[in-house]
Each structure stands twice: as C-alpha cells, then as structure tokens.
Short mmCIF file of C-alpha atoms in Angstrom, two decimals:
data_model
loop_
_atom_site.label_atom_id
_atom_site.label_comp_id
_atom_site.label_asym_id
_atom_site.label_seq_id
_atom_site.Cartn_x
_atom_site.Cartn_y
_atom_site.Cartn_z
CA MET A 543 0.61 -0.37 0.15
CA LYS A 544 1.32 3.48 -1.11
CA GLU A 545 1.40 6.05 1.73
CA ILE A 546 0.49 9.22 0.43
CA LEU A 547 1.22 12.22 2.97
CA ALA A 548 -1.02 15.57 2.19
CA PHE A 549 -1.22 19.12 3.40
CA GLY A 550 -2.20 22.80 3.13
CA ALA A 551 0.80 25.01 4.38
CA SER A 552 -1.42 27.12 6.90
CA ASN A 553 -2.76 26.69 9.78
CA SER A 554 -6.08 28.45 8.49
CA LYS A 555 -9.58 26.18 10.14
CA SER A 556 -11.15 26.94 6.33
CA SER A 557 -7.40 26.78 4.70
CA ILE A 558 -7.87 26.62 0.79
CA ASN A 559 -4.56 25.55 -0.18
CA LYS A 560 -5.82 22.56 2.49
CA GLN A 561 -8.60 22.00 0.13
CA LEU A 562 -6.38 21.67 -2.74
CA ALA A 563 -4.71 19.22 -1.08
CA THR A 564 -6.86 16.64 0.00
CA PHE A 565 -8.64 16.93 -3.51
CA ALA A 566 -5.36 16.20 -4.96
CA ALA A 567 -4.69 13.40 -2.53
CA HIS A 568 -7.82 11.78 -3.52
CA GLN A 569 -6.77 11.73 -6.94
CA MET A 570 -4.37 9.06 -6.24
CA GLU A 571 -6.24 5.86 -6.36
CA GLY A 572 -6.06 1.64 -5.53
CA ASP A 573 -4.33 0.84 -2.77
CA VAL A 574 -3.59 3.75 -1.21
CA ASN A 575 -3.76 5.20 1.92
CA HIS A 576 -4.25 9.37 1.75
CA ASP A 577 -2.76 10.70 5.24
CA ILE A 578 -3.90 14.32 5.65
CA LEU A 579 -2.42 16.71 7.85
CA ASP A 580 -3.66 19.56 10.02
CA LEU A 581 -1.07 21.96 10.22
CA ASN A 582 -2.48 22.76 13.96
CA ASP A 583 -1.49 19.24 14.93
CA PHE A 584 2.60 20.68 14.84
CA GLU A 585 2.25 23.42 16.45
CA MET A 586 5.49 24.39 18.75
CA PRO A 587 7.07 27.86 19.50
CA ILE A 588 9.07 29.76 17.12
CA TYR A 589 12.30 27.99 16.44
CA SER A 590 15.14 30.47 18.08
CA ILE A 591 18.88 28.56 18.32
CA ASP A 592 18.64 29.74 21.94
CA LEU A 593 15.08 27.58 22.82
CA GLU A 594 16.99 24.46 20.65
CA LYS A 595 20.14 24.68 23.21
CA LYS A 596 17.71 24.82 26.41
CA THR A 597 14.72 22.17 25.42
CA GLY A 598 15.80 20.38 22.33
CA VAL A 599 14.28 20.35 18.86
CA PRO A 600 10.59 19.60 20.27
CA SER A 601 8.24 16.15 19.99
CA LYS A 602 5.91 17.32 17.53
CA ALA A 603 8.70 18.17 15.26
CA LYS A 604 10.03 14.46 15.26
CA ASP A 605 6.16 13.61 14.60
CA PHE A 606 6.58 15.66 11.75
CA LEU A 607 9.30 14.01 10.17
CA ASN A 608 8.78 10.62 10.84
CA LYS A 609 5.62 11.74 8.62
CA ILE A 610 7.78 12.15 6.08
CA LYS A 611 9.61 9.66 6.06
CA GLN A 612 6.89 6.84 6.15
CA ALA A 613 5.74 8.43 3.12
CA ASP A 614 5.57 7.14 -0.70
CA GLY A 615 4.86 10.79 -2.36
CA ILE A 616 4.18 13.86 -0.77
CA ILE A 617 1.50 16.55 -1.63
CA ILE A 618 1.76 20.14 -0.39
CA SER A 619 -0.11 23.43 -1.33
CA PHE A 620 1.19 26.83 -0.13
CA ALA A 621 -0.58 29.34 0.84
CA GLU A 622 1.21 32.60 0.98
CA HIS A 623 1.28 35.32 3.15
CA ASN A 624 3.08 38.50 2.21
CA GLY A 625 4.80 36.54 -0.97
CA ALA A 626 5.82 33.83 0.91
CA TYR A 627 5.85 30.74 3.28
CA THR A 628 3.27 31.42 6.35
CA THR A 629 4.42 31.52 9.65
CA ALA A 630 2.64 28.29 10.94
CA PHE A 631 4.78 26.08 8.26
CA LYS A 632 7.97 28.41 7.72
CA ASN A 633 8.15 27.41 11.63
CA ILE A 634 7.69 23.98 11.34
CA PHE A 635 9.86 23.72 8.07
CA ASP A 636 13.28 24.80 10.85
CA TRP A 637 11.93 22.71 13.32
CA VAL A 638 12.22 20.17 11.40
CA SER A 639 14.83 20.47 8.86
CA ARG A 640 17.07 20.99 12.39
CA LEU A 641 16.62 17.47 12.23
CA ASP A 642 17.40 16.21 9.47
CA GLY A 643 18.70 18.92 6.90
CA ASN A 644 17.77 16.63 3.70
CA LEU A 645 14.27 16.48 5.31
CA TRP A 646 11.79 15.85 2.45
CA SER A 647 14.20 12.59 1.66
CA GLU A 648 13.73 12.44 -2.28
CA VAL A 649 10.38 11.78 -1.77
CA PRO A 650 8.61 11.90 -5.07
CA MET A 651 6.76 15.74 -4.49
CA MET A 652 3.47 17.58 -6.07
CA ALA A 653 3.98 21.54 -5.00
CA MET A 654 1.12 23.28 -5.37
CA ALA A 655 -0.87 26.87 -4.37
CA THR A 656 -3.59 28.72 -4.50
CA SER A 657 -5.03 31.97 -3.76
CA PRO A 658 -8.34 33.83 -3.90
CA GLY A 659 -5.99 36.14 -6.61
CA SER A 660 -5.19 35.47 -10.04
CA ARG A 661 -1.64 34.28 -8.87
CA GLY A 662 -2.76 31.63 -7.49
CA GLY A 663 0.39 31.83 -5.02
CA GLY A 664 3.03 31.65 -7.57
CA SER A 665 5.48 33.57 -5.61
CA VAL A 666 5.46 30.88 -2.50
CA LEU A 667 5.53 28.30 -4.92
CA SER A 668 8.51 29.75 -6.70
CA ILE A 669 10.28 29.94 -3.19
CA ALA A 670 9.27 26.20 -2.31
CA THR A 671 10.22 24.34 -5.59
CA ASP A 672 13.82 26.65 -5.71
CA ARG A 673 14.93 25.30 -1.82
CA PHE A 674 13.46 22.29 -1.49
CA LYS A 675 15.84 20.70 -4.05
CA PHE A 676 18.35 21.99 -1.75
CA MET A 677 17.05 19.83 1.47
CA GLY A 678 16.13 16.53 -0.17
CA GLY A 679 13.50 17.73 -2.05
CA ASN A 680 12.22 15.70 -4.99
CA ILE A 681 9.41 17.76 -6.74
CA VAL A 682 7.81 16.10 -10.06
CA ALA A 683 5.01 18.45 -10.50
CA SER A 684 4.02 21.79 -9.89
CA PHE A 685 0.40 23.48 -10.03
CA SER A 686 -0.88 26.58 -9.23
CA LEU A 687 -3.99 27.88 -9.14
CA PRO A 688 -5.43 31.02 -9.65
CA SER A 689 -8.44 32.78 -8.26
CA PHE A 690 -9.31 29.96 -6.00
CA ASN A 691 -13.14 30.88 -5.22
CA ASP A 692 -13.43 30.93 -8.86
CA ASN A 693 -11.94 27.86 -9.89
CA PHE A 694 -12.91 25.29 -7.31
CA ASN A 695 -15.74 23.91 -5.98
CA GLN A 696 -16.17 21.48 -2.39
CA ASP A 697 -17.56 18.27 -4.24
CA LYS A 698 -16.30 18.86 -7.60
CA GLY A 699 -13.26 19.76 -7.40
CA ILE A 700 -11.76 22.30 -9.64
CA THR A 701 -13.87 23.53 -12.23
CA ASP A 702 -12.38 25.11 -14.96
CA ASP A 703 -11.53 22.47 -18.15
CA ASN A 704 -8.38 24.14 -19.19
CA LEU A 705 -7.08 24.31 -15.44
CA LEU A 706 -8.56 21.22 -14.63
CA LYS A 707 -6.42 19.27 -17.84
CA GLU A 708 -2.95 20.86 -16.58
CA PHE A 709 -3.29 19.90 -12.92
CA LYS A 710 -4.59 16.26 -14.34
CA ALA A 711 -0.91 16.03 -16.73
CA GLU A 712 0.74 17.50 -13.47
CA PHE A 713 -1.05 15.15 -11.31
CA GLU A 714 0.08 12.10 -13.92
CA GLN A 715 3.44 13.09 -13.74
CA PHE A 716 3.35 12.69 -9.71
CA LYS A 717 1.29 9.38 -9.68
CA GLU A 718 3.76 8.01 -12.45
CA ALA A 719 6.47 9.02 -9.92
CA VAL A 720 4.87 7.25 -7.01
CA LEU A 721 4.44 4.41 -8.38
CA ASN A 722 7.48 3.42 -9.78
CA ASP A 723 9.26 4.56 -6.87
#
C-alpha cells in the first residue's frame, strides 16, 4: 500500500490550500492510504537556536519528520503570506530541518499553491520549488490554481476545464513517480 502525505501549508481552519491538497491526494486511487495533515496538530514554539539549546527539538517536529519518512508521495499546497511561506509552515520547516537537513528524503512531491487572487500563490510556489531541492525535495510536479473561489468547488474540485487539464497532466507525473518509486 502506498502512503500519500498531503497538507495545506497553512494553519487556517478553513484553508483553501488544505482543500486543494486534499482534492489532489484523493486523485490517487487504488491501494493507497491518504494521510491528510493539519498543521495545527504540529504547533510548536517559534524556532530559535537558544530555545533549541535549552529544551531540544520538540516531539511534534519529530512526529512531522516521521510522517515524511513514512510517505511514498507528498502533496503540499502552499498558502502565500506576503509573497512567502506562512509563519506556521516556516516554523515547522525550521524545527524539522534541525533534525534532518535532507528532510524531504527524495520522496516524490507535488508542490501546489492557490489563492483568491489571479497569481494563485505563484511567488511562494517558486520559493518552495527553488529551495526544497537543497533539502532532499524531489518535486516531480507543480501546479498553481489562480482565483480559488472562481475555479474550485468543494464537491467537484477544479471547475475550470483548462486548469483541470493542466492539473491532471501534472498529477499524472506525480502519480507515475510514486508508483514507480
């Protein structure tokens, strides 16, 4: 059985990125387990070297890294705050990287982003695809969904035919990488 780890890189209870990541994960059919994470389950103190020296790395960081290590495929949809990662994701990323600098472990990844705006989180998606490769990120597919509220429906998923076609082409690359890994 393949293990697909998916999450929206946001701690918003109504995260549109979590909705998109969940939709994507459920496109993987067959003998697959979908582990949909909520970043709120991994809330930790703000990373600092002084805190790390004083108390060590939190157990929640170890739990998050363990989820990555168990995955056969990772789907992340990035929320964009001021053109970059959300604070919640960045904090988890900082803590986990202290445990393993190769934290993504070369697991096939699909990196996505969405936003209510027309750029669809393009800035943060670019940051992630550029940065992750230095930390074991094996991004095999990438997709940005612009204007989430116009192009996504909770029941149907991606509603724009052209965007759905683009998503499916990228997802197929991810699927092949996971199944052939």
